[in-house]
PDB file of C-alpha atoms in Angstrom:
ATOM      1  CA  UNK J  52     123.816 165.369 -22.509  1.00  0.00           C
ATOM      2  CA  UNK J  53     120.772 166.866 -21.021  1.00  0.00           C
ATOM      3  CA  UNK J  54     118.006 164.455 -22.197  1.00  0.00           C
ATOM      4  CA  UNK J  55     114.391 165.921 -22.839  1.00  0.00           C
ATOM      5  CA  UNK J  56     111.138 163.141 -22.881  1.00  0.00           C
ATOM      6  CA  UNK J  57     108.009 164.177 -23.299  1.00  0.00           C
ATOM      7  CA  UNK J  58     104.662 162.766 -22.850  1.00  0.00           C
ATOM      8  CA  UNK J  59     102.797 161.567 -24.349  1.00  0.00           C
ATOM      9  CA  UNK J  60     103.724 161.571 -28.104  1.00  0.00           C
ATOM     10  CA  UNK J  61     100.404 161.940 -29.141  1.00  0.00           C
ATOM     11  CA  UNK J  62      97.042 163.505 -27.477  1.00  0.00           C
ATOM     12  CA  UNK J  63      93.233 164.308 -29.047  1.00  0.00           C
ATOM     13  CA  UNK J  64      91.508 166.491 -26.935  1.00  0.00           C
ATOM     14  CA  UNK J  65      88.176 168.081 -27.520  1.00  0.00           C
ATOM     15  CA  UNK J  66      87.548 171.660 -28.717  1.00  0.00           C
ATOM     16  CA  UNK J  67      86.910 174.083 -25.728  1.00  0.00           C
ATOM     17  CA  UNK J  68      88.691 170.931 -23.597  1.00  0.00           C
ATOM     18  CA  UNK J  69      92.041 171.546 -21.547  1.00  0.00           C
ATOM     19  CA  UNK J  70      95.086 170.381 -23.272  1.00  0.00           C
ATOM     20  CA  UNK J  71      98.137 169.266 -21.029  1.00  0.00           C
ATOM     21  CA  UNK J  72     101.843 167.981 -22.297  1.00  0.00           C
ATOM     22  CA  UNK J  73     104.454 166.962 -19.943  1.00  0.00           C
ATOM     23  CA  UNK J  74     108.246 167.129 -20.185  1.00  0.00           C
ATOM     24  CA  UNK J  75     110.745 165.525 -18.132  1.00  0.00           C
ATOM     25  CA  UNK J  76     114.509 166.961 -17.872  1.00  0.00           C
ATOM     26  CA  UNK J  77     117.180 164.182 -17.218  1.00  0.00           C
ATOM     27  CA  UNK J  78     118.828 166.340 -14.956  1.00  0.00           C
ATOM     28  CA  UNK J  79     118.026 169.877 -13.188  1.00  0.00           C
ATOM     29  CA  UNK J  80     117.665 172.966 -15.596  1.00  0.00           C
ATOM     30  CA  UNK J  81     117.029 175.119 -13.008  1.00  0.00           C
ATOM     31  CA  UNK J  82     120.015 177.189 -12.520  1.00  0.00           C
ATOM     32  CA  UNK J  83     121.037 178.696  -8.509  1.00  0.00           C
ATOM     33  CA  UNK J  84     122.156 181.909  -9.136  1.00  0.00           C
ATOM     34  CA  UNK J  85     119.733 183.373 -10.830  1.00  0.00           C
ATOM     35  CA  UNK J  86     116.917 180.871  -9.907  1.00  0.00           C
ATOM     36  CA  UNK J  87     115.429 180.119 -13.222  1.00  0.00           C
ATOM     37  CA  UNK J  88     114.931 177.344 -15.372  1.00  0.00           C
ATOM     38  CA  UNK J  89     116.119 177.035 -18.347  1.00  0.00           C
ATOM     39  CA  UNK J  90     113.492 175.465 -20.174  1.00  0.00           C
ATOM     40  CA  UNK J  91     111.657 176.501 -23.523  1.00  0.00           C
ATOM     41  CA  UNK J  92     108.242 175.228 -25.707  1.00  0.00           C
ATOM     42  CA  UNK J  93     107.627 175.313 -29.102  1.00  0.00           C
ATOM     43  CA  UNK J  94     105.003 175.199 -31.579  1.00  0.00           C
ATOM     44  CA  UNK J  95     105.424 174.162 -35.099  1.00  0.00           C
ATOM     45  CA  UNK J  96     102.539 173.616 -37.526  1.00  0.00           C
ATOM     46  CA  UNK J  97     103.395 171.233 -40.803  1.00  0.00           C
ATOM     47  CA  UNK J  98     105.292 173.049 -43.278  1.00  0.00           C
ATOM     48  CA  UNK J  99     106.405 175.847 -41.129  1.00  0.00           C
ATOM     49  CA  UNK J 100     109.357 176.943 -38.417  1.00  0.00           C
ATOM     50  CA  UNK J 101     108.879 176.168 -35.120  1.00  0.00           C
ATOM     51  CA  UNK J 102     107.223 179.322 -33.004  1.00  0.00           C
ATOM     52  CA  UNK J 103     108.242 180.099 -29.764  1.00  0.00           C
ATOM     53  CA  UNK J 104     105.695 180.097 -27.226  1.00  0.00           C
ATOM     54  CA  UNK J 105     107.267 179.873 -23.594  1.00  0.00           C
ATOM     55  CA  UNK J 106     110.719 180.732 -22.315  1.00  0.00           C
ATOM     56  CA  UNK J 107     111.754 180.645 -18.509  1.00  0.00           C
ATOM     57  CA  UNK J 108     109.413 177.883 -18.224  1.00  0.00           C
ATOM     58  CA  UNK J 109     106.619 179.930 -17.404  1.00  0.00           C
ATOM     59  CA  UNK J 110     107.288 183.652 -19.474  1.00  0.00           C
ATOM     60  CA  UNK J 111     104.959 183.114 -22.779  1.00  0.00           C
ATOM     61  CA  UNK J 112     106.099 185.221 -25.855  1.00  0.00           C
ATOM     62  CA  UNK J 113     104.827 188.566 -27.127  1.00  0.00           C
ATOM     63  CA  UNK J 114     101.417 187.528 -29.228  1.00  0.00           C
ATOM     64  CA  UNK J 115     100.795 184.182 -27.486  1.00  0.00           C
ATOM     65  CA  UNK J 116      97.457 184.062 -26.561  1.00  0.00           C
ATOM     66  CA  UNK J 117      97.146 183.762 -22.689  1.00  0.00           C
ATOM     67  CA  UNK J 118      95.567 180.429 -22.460  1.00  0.00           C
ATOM     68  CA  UNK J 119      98.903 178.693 -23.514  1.00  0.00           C
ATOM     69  CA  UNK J 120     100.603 178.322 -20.132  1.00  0.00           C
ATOM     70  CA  UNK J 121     103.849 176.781 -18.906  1.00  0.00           C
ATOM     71  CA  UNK J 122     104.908 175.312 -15.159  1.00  0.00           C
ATOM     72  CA  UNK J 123     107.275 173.529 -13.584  1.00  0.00           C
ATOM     73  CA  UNK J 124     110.574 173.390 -12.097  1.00  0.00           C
ATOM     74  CA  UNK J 125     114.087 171.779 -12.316  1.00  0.00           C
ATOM     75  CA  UNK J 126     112.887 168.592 -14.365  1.00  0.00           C
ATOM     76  CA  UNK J 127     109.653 168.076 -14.687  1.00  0.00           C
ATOM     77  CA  UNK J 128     107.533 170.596 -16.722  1.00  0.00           C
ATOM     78  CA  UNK J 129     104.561 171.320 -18.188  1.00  0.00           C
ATOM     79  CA  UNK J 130     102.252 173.357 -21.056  1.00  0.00           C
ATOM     80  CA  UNK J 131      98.904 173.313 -20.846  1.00  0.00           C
ATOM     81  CA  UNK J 132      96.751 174.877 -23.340  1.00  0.00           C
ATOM     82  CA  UNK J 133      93.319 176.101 -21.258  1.00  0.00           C
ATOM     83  CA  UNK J 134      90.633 175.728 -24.364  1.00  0.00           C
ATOM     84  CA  UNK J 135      91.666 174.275 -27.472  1.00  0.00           C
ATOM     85  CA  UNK J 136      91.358 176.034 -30.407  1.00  0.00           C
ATOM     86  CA  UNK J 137      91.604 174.487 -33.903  1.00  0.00           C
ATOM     87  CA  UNK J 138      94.069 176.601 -34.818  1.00  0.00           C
ATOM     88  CA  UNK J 139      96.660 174.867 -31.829  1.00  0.00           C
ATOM     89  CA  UNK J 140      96.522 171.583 -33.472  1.00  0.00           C
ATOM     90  CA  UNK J 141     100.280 171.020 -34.235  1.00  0.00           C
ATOM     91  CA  UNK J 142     103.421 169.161 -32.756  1.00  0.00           C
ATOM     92  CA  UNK J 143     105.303 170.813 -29.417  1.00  0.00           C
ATOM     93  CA  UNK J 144     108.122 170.638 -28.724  1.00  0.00           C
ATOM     94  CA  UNK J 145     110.312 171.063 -25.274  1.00  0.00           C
ATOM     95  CA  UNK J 146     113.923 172.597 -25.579  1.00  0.00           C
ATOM     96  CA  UNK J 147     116.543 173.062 -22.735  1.00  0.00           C
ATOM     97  CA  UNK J 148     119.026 176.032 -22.750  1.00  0.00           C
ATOM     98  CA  UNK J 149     120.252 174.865 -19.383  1.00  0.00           C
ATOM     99  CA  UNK J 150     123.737 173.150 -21.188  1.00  0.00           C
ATOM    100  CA  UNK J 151     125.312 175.665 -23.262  1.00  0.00           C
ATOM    101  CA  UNK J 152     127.352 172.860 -24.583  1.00  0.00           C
ATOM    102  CA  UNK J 153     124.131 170.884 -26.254  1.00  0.00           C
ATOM    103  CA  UNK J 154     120.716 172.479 -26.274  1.00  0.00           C
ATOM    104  CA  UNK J 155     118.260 169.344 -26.604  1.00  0.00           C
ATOM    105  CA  UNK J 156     114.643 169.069 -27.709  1.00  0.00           C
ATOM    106  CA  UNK J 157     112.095 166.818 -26.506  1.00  0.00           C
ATOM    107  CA  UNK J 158     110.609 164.337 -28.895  1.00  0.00           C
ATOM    108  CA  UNK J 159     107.608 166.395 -30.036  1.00  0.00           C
ATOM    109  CA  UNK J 160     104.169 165.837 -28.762  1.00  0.00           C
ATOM    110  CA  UNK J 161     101.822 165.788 -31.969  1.00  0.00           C
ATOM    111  CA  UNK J 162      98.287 167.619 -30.138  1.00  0.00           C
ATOM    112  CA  UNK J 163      95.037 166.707 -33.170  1.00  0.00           C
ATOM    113  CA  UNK J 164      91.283 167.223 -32.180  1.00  0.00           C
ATOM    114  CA  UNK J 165      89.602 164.740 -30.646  1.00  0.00           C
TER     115      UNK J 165
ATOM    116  CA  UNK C   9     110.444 192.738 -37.758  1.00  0.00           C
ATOM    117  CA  UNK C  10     113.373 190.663 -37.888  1.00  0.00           C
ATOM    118  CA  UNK C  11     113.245 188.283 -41.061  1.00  0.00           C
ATOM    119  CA  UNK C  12     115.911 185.150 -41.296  1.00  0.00           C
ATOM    120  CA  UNK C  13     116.088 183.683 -44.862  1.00  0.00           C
ATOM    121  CA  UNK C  14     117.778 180.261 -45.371  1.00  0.00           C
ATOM    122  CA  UNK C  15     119.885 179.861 -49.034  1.00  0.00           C
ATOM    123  CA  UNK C  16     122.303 177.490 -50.729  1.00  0.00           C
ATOM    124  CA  UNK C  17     121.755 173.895 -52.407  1.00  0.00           C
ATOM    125  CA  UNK C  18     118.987 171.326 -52.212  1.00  0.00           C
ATOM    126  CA  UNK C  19     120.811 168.768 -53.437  1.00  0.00           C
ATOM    127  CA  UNK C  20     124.584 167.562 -51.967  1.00  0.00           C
ATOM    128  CA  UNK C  21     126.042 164.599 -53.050  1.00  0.00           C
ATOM    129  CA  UNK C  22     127.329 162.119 -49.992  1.00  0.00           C
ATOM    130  CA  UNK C  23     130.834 163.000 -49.188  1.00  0.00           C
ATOM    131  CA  UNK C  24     131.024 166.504 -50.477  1.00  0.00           C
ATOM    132  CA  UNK C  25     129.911 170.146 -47.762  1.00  0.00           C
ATOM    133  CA  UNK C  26     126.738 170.820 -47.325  1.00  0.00           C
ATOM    134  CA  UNK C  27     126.752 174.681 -47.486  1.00  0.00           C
ATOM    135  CA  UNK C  28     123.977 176.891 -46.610  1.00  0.00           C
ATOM    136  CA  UNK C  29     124.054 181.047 -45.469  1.00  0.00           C
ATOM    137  CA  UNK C  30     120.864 182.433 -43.413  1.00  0.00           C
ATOM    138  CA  UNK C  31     120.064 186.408 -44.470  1.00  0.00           C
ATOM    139  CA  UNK C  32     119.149 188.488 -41.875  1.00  0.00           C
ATOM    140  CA  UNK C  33     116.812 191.534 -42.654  1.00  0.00           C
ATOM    141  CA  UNK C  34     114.530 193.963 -40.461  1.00  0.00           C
ATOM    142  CA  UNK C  35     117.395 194.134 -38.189  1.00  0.00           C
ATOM    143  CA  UNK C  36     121.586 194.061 -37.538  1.00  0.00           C
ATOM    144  CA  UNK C  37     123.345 190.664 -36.669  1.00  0.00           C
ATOM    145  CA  UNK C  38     125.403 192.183 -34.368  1.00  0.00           C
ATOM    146  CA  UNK C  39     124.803 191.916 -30.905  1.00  0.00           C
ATOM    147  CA  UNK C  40     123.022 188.275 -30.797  1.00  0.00           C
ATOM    148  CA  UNK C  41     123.834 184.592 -30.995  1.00  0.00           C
ATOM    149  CA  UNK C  42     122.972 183.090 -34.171  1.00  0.00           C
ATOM    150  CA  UNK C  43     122.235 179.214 -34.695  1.00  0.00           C
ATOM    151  CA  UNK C  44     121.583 176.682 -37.053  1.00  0.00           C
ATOM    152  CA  UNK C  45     118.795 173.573 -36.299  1.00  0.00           C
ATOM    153  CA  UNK C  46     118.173 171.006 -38.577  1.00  0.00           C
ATOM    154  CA  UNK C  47     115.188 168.288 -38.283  1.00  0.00           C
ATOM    155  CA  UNK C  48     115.032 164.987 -40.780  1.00  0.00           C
ATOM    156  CA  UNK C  49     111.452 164.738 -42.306  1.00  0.00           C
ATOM    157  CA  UNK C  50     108.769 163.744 -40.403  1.00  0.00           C
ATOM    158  CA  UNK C  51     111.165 164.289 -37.004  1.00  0.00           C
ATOM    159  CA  UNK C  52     112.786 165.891 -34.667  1.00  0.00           C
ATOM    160  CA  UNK C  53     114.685 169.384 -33.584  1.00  0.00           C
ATOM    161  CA  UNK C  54     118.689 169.110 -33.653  1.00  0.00           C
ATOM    162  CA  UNK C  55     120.678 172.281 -32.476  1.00  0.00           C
ATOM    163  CA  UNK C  56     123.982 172.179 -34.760  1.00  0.00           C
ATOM    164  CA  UNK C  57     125.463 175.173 -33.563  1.00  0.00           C
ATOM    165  CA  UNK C  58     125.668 178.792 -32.895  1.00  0.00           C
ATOM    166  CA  UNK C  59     127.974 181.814 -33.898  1.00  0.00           C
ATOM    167  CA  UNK C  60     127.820 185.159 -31.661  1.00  0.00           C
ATOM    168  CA  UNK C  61     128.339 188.378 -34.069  1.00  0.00           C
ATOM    169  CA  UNK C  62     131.635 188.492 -33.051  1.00  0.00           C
ATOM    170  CA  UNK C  63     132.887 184.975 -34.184  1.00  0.00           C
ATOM    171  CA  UNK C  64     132.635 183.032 -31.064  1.00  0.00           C
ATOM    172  CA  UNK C  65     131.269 179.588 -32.164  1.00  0.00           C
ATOM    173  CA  UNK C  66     129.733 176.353 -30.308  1.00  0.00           C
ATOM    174  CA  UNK C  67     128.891 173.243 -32.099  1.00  0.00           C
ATOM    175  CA  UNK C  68     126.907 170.179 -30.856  1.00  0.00           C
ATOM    176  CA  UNK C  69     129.317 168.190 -30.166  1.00  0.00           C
ATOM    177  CA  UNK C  70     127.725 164.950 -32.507  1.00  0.00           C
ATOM    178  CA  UNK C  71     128.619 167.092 -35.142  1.00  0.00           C
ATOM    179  CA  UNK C  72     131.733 169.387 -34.043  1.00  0.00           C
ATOM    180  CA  UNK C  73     134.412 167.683 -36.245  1.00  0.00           C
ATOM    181  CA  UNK C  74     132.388 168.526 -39.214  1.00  0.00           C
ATOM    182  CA  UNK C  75     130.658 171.729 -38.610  1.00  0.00           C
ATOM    183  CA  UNK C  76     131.713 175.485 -39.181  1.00  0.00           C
ATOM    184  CA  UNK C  77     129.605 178.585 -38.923  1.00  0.00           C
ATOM    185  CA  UNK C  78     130.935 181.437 -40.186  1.00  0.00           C
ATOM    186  CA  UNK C  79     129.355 185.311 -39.792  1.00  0.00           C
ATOM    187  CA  UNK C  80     129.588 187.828 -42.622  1.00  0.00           C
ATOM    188  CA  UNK C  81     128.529 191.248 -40.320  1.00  0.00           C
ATOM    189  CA  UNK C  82     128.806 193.726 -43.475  1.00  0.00           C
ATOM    190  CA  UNK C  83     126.491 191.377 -45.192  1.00  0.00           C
ATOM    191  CA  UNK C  84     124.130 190.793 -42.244  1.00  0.00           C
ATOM    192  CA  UNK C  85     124.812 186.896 -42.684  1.00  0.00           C
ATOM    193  CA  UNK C  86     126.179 184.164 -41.516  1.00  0.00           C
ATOM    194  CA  UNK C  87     126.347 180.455 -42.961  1.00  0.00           C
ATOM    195  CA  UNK C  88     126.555 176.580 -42.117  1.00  0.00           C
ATOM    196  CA  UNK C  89     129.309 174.509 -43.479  1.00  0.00           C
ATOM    197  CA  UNK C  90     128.500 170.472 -42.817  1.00  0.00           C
ATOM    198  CA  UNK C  91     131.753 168.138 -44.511  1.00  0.00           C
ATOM    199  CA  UNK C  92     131.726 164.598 -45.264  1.00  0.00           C
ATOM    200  CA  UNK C  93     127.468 164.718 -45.471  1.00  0.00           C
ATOM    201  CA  UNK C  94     125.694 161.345 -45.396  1.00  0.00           C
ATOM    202  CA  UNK C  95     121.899 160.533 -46.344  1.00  0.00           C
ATOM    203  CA  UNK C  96     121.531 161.490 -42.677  1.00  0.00           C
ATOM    204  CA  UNK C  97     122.434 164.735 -42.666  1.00  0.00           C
ATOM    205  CA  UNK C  98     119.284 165.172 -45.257  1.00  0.00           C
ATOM    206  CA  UNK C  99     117.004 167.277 -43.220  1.00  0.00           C
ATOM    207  CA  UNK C 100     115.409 170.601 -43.394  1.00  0.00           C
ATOM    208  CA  UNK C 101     117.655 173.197 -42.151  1.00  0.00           C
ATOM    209  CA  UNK C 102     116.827 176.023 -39.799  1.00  0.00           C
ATOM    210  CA  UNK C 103     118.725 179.204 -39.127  1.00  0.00           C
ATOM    211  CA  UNK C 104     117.199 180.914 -35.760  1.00  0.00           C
ATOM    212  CA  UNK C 105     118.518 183.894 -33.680  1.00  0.00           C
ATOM    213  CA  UNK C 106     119.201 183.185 -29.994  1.00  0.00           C
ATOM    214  CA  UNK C 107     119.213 185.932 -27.621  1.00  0.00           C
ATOM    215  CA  UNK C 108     121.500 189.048 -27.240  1.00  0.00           C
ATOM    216  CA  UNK C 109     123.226 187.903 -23.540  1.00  0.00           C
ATOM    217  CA  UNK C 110     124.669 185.315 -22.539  1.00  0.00           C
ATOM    218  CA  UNK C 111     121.389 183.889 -20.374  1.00  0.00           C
ATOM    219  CA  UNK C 112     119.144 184.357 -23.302  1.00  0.00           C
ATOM    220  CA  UNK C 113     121.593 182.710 -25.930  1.00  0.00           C
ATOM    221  CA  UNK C 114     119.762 179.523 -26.131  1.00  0.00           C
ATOM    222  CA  UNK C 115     116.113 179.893 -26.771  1.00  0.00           C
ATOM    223  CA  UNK C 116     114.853 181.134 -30.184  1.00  0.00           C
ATOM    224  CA  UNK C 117     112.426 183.718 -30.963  1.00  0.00           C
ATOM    225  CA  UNK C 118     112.988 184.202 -34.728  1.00  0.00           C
ATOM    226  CA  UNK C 119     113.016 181.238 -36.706  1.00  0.00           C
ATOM    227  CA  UNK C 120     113.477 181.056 -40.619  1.00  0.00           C
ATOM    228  CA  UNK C 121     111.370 179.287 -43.365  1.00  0.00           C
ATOM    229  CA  UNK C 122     114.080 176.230 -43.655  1.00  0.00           C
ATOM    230  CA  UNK C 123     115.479 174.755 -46.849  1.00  0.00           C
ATOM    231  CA  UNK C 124     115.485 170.589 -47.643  1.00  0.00           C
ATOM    232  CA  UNK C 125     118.613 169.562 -47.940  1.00  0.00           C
ATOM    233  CA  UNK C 126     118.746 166.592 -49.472  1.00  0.00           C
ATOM    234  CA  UNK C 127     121.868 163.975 -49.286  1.00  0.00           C
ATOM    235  CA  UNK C 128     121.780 161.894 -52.400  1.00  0.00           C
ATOM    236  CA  UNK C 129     123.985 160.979 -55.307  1.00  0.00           C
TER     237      UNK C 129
END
Protein backbone atom coordinates (compact mmCIF):
# COMPACT_ATOMS: atom_id res chain seq x y z
CA UNK A 1 0.00 0.00 0.00
CA UNK A 2 0.93 3.43 -1.03
CA UNK A 3 0.95 5.33 2.33
CA UNK A 4 -0.03 9.16 2.32
CA UNK A 5 1.19 11.49 5.69
CA UNK A 6 0.56 14.75 5.84
CA UNK A 7 1.71 17.59 7.85
CA UNK A 8 0.90 18.94 10.01
CA UNK A 9 -2.60 17.80 11.22
CA UNK A 10 -3.52 21.02 12.24
CA UNK A 11 -2.44 24.78 11.17
CA UNK A 12 -3.99 28.55 12.17
CA UNK A 13 -2.83 30.96 9.92
CA UNK A 14 -3.82 34.55 9.70
CA UNK A 15 -6.29 36.08 7.22
CA UNK A 16 -4.47 37.57 4.11
CA UNK A 17 -1.37 35.12 5.52
CA UNK A 18 0.10 32.22 3.23
CA UNK A 19 -1.18 28.87 4.06
CA UNK A 20 1.16 25.78 3.29
CA UNK A 21 0.31 21.79 3.87
CA UNK A 22 2.73 19.16 3.09
CA UNK A 23 2.25 15.56 1.97
CA UNK A 24 4.63 12.85 1.86
CA UNK A 25 4.11 9.67 -0.57
CA UNK A 26 5.67 6.37 0.85
CA UNK A 27 6.81 5.55 -2.39
CA UNK A 28 7.08 7.43 -5.95
CA UNK A 29 3.67 8.48 -7.61
CA UNK A 30 5.23 9.87 -10.33
CA UNK A 31 4.71 7.62 -13.18
CA UNK A 32 7.74 7.33 -16.36
CA UNK A 33 5.84 7.12 -19.24
CA UNK A 34 3.84 9.74 -19.17
CA UNK A 35 5.82 11.79 -16.55
CA UNK A 36 3.15 12.79 -14.17
CA UNK A 37 2.29 12.34 -10.76
CA UNK A 38 -0.38 10.92 -9.66
CA UNK A 39 -1.30 12.87 -6.82
CA UNK A 40 -4.68 14.70 -5.90
CA UNK A 41 -6.01 17.47 -2.96
CA UNK A 42 -9.13 17.86 -1.53
CA UNK A 43 -11.22 20.17 0.29
CA UNK A 44 -14.06 19.24 2.45
CA UNK A 45 -15.93 21.69 4.70
CA UNK A 46 -18.04 19.99 7.83
CA UNK A 47 -21.12 18.52 6.67
CA UNK A 48 -20.31 18.38 3.06
CA UNK A 49 -18.41 16.04 0.20
CA UNK A 50 -15.05 16.50 -0.27
CA UNK A 51 -14.27 19.11 -3.39
CA UNK A 52 -11.65 18.57 -5.63
CA UNK A 53 -9.19 21.17 -5.90
CA UNK A 54 -5.85 19.85 -7.57
CA UNK A 55 -5.19 16.87 -9.81
CA UNK A 56 -1.72 16.10 -11.52
CA UNK A 57 -0.25 17.59 -8.54
CA UNK A 58 -0.16 20.89 -9.86
CA UNK A 59 -3.56 21.16 -12.50
CA UNK A 60 -6.26 23.02 -10.07
CA UNK A 61 -9.97 22.32 -11.04
CA UNK A 62 -12.39 24.39 -13.11
CA UNK A 63 -13.73 27.22 -10.41
CA UNK A 64 -10.78 26.99 -7.99
CA UNK A 65 -9.71 30.22 -7.29
CA UNK A 66 -6.02 30.69 -8.46
CA UNK A 67 -4.42 31.28 -5.19
CA UNK A 68 -4.88 27.53 -4.20
CA UNK A 69 -1.72 26.02 -5.68
CA UNK A 70 -0.15 22.56 -5.73
CA UNK A 71 3.81 21.38 -6.22
CA UNK A 72 5.84 18.72 -5.95
CA UNK A 73 7.08 15.62 -7.34
CA UNK A 74 7.33 11.79 -6.84
CA UNK A 75 6.77 11.91 -2.91
CA UNK A 76 6.85 14.84 -1.41
CA UNK A 77 4.10 17.44 -2.22
CA UNK A 78 2.62 20.39 -1.44
CA UNK A 79 -0.69 22.99 -1.44
CA UNK A 80 -0.31 26.19 -0.54
CA UNK A 81 -3.10 28.53 -0.32
CA UNK A 82 -1.50 32.30 -1.23
CA UNK A 83 -4.06 34.56 1.08
CA UNK A 84 -6.39 32.95 3.27
CA UNK A 85 -9.76 33.55 2.97
CA UNK A 86 -12.38 32.65 5.62
CA UNK A 87 -14.18 30.82 3.43
CA UNK A 88 -10.88 28.05 3.04
CA UNK A 89 -11.09 27.15 6.60
CA UNK A 90 -11.76 23.35 6.32
CA UNK A 91 -9.84 19.91 6.48
CA UNK A 92 -7.52 18.80 3.19
CA UNK A 93 -6.96 16.09 2.28
CA UNK A 94 -4.08 14.35 -0.07
CA UNK A 95 -5.15 11.30 -2.32
CA UNK A 96 -2.86 9.11 -4.58
CA UNK A 97 -4.17 7.56 -7.88
CA UNK A 98 -0.69 6.29 -8.52
CA UNK A 99 -1.85 2.35 -7.31
CA UNK A 100 -4.82 1.41 -9.14
CA UNK A 101 -5.04 -1.42 -6.75
CA UNK A 102 -5.63 1.00 -3.45
CA UNK A 103 -6.10 4.71 -3.87
CA UNK A 104 -5.04 6.16 -0.30
CA UNK A 105 -5.75 9.48 1.40
CA UNK A 106 -3.63 11.36 3.62
CA UNK A 107 -4.77 11.93 7.15
CA UNK A 108 -6.47 15.31 6.65
CA UNK A 109 -4.90 18.53 7.61
CA UNK A 110 -7.71 20.55 9.58
CA UNK A 111 -6.56 24.57 8.26
CA UNK A 112 -8.82 27.22 11.17
CA UNK A 113 -7.92 31.03 11.40
CA UNK A 114 -5.44 32.04 13.45
CA UNK B 1 -24.08 19.48 -14.19
CA UNK B 2 -23.53 16.08 -13.15
CA UNK B 3 -25.50 15.32 -9.79
CA UNK B 4 -24.62 11.88 -7.71
CA UNK B 5 -27.33 11.06 -5.08
CA UNK B 6 -26.53 8.45 -2.37
CA UNK B 7 -29.85 6.07 -1.18
CA UNK B 8 -30.59 2.98 0.87
CA UNK B 9 -30.69 2.38 4.83
CA UNK B 10 -29.35 4.33 7.79
CA UNK B 11 -29.57 1.78 9.99
CA UNK B 12 -27.94 -2.07 9.40
CA UNK B 13 -27.84 -4.37 12.00
CA UNK B 14 -24.12 -6.10 12.61
CA UNK B 15 -23.92 -9.15 10.53
CA UNK B 16 -26.49 -8.44 7.92
CA UNK B 17 -25.37 -6.17 3.98
CA UNK B 18 -25.07 -2.91 4.12
CA UNK B 19 -26.74 -1.85 0.80
CA UNK B 20 -26.66 1.48 -0.69
CA UNK B 21 -27.26 2.65 -4.80
CA UNK B 22 -25.75 6.23 -5.91
CA UNK B 23 -28.25 8.04 -8.75
CA UNK B 24 -26.64 9.67 -11.33
CA UNK B 25 -28.43 12.72 -13.02
CA UNK B 26 -27.25 15.73 -15.36
CA UNK B 27 -25.39 13.18 -17.21
CA UNK B 28 -24.98 9.19 -18.59
CA UNK B 29 -22.93 6.61 -16.46
CA UNK B 30 -21.53 5.22 -19.27
CA UNK B 31 -18.21 5.95 -20.23
CA UNK B 32 -16.59 6.64 -16.58
CA UNK B 33 -15.36 4.82 -13.51
CA UNK B 34 -17.64 5.01 -10.70
CA UNK B 35 -16.55 4.59 -6.90
CA UNK B 36 -17.69 4.35 -3.57
CA UNK B 37 -15.63 6.20 -0.35
CA UNK B 38 -16.67 5.92 2.96
CA UNK B 39 -15.18 8.04 6.07
CA UNK B 40 -16.16 7.09 9.98
CA UNK B 41 -17.28 10.35 11.81
CA UNK B 42 -15.00 12.77 12.70
CA UNK B 43 -12.22 10.85 10.21
CA UNK B 44 -10.79 9.90 7.43
CA UNK B 45 -11.27 9.14 3.41
CA UNK B 46 -11.43 5.22 2.55
CA UNK B 47 -11.71 4.28 -1.26
CA UNK B 48 -13.93 0.94 -1.21
CA UNK B 49 -14.09 0.44 -4.72
CA UNK B 50 -14.91 1.31 -8.21
CA UNK B 51 -17.14 -0.12 -11.11
CA UNK B 52 -16.40 1.11 -14.87
CA UNK B 53 -19.91 1.36 -16.89
CA UNK B 54 -19.19 -1.69 -18.33
CA UNK B 55 -18.91 -3.95 -15.16
CA UNK B 56 -15.27 -4.05 -14.61
CA UNK B 57 -14.85 -3.78 -10.78
CA UNK B 58 -11.79 -3.10 -8.24
CA UNK B 59 -12.17 -3.28 -4.58
CA UNK B 60 -9.72 -2.16 -1.82
CA UNK B 61 -8.42 -4.98 -1.03
CA UNK B 62 -9.21 -4.52 3.17
CA UNK B 63 -12.52 -4.95 2.08
CA UNK B 64 -12.58 -7.22 -1.25
CA UNK B 65 -14.07 -10.41 0.35
CA UNK B 66 -17.02 -8.43 1.35
CA UNK B 67 -17.64 -5.83 -1.20
CA UNK B 68 -19.69 -5.83 -4.56
CA UNK B 69 -20.57 -2.92 -6.78
CA UNK B 70 -22.92 -3.48 -9.16
CA UNK B 71 -24.00 -0.85 -12.26
CA UNK B 72 -27.60 -0.55 -13.42
CA UNK B 73 -26.78 1.57 -17.01
CA UNK B 74 -30.67 1.79 -18.02
CA UNK B 75 -31.20 3.24 -14.64
CA UNK B 76 -28.14 5.53 -14.61
CA UNK B 77 -27.05 3.75 -11.22
CA UNK B 78 -24.97 1.75 -9.68
CA UNK B 79 -24.84 0.46 -5.91
CA UNK B 80 -22.55 -0.77 -2.91
CA UNK B 81 -23.13 -4.08 -1.35
CA UNK B 82 -20.89 -4.40 2.16
CA UNK B 83 -21.69 -8.28 3.94
CA UNK B 84 -20.99 -9.30 7.34
CA UNK B 85 -21.01 -5.20 8.53
CA UNK B 86 -19.52 -4.45 11.95
CA UNK B 87 -19.87 -1.10 14.11
CA UNK B 88 -16.86 -0.24 11.94
CA UNK B 89 -18.18 -0.19 8.84
CA UNK B 90 -20.56 2.78 10.37
CA UNK B 91 -19.40 5.69 8.37
CA UNK B 92 -20.79 8.13 5.99
CA UNK B 93 -20.79 6.79 2.59
CA UNK B 94 -19.70 8.54 -0.57
CA UNK B 95 -20.44 7.66 -4.16
CA UNK B 96 -17.94 9.82 -6.54
CA UNK B 97 -17.27 9.53 -10.34
CA UNK B 98 -13.65 8.92 -11.35
CA UNK B 99 -12.55 9.84 -14.69
CA UNK B 100 -13.55 8.55 -18.22
CA UNK B 101 -9.79 6.82 -19.15
CA UNK B 102 -7.93 4.78 -17.69
CA UNK B 103 -5.21 7.67 -16.36
CA UNK B 104 -7.96 9.75 -14.98
CA UNK B 105 -9.85 6.77 -13.21
CA UNK B 106 -8.69 7.62 -9.82
CA UNK B 107 -9.23 11.17 -8.86
CA UNK B 108 -12.79 12.50 -8.25
CA UNK B 109 -14.39 15.50 -9.52
CA UNK B 110 -18.07 14.85 -8.63
CA UNK B 111 -18.72 13.86 -5.26
CA UNK B 112 -22.26 13.10 -3.70
CA UNK B 113 -23.98 14.44 -0.48
CA UNK B 114 -23.18 10.97 1.54
CA UNK B 115 -25.60 9.00 3.68
CA UNK B 116 -24.69 7.78 7.64
CA UNK B 117 -24.72 4.47 7.77
CA UNK B 118 -24.96 3.41 10.93
CA UNK B 119 -23.92 -0.30 12.26
CA UNK B 120 -25.96 -1.01 15.33
CA UNK B 121 -28.38 -3.57 16.64
Amino acid sequence: DIVMTQSPDSLAVSLGERATINCKSSQSVLYSSNNKNYLAWYQQKPGQPPKLLIYWASTRESGVPDRFSGSGSGTDFTLTISSLQAEDVAVYYCQQYYSTLLYTFGQGTKLEIK
Amino acid sequence: QVQLQESGPGLVKPSETLSLTCTVSGGSISSYYWSWIRQPPGKGLEWIGYIYYSGSTNYNPSLKSRVTISVDTSKNQFSLKLSSVTAADTAVYYCARGGDIVATKGYFQHWGQGTLVTVSS
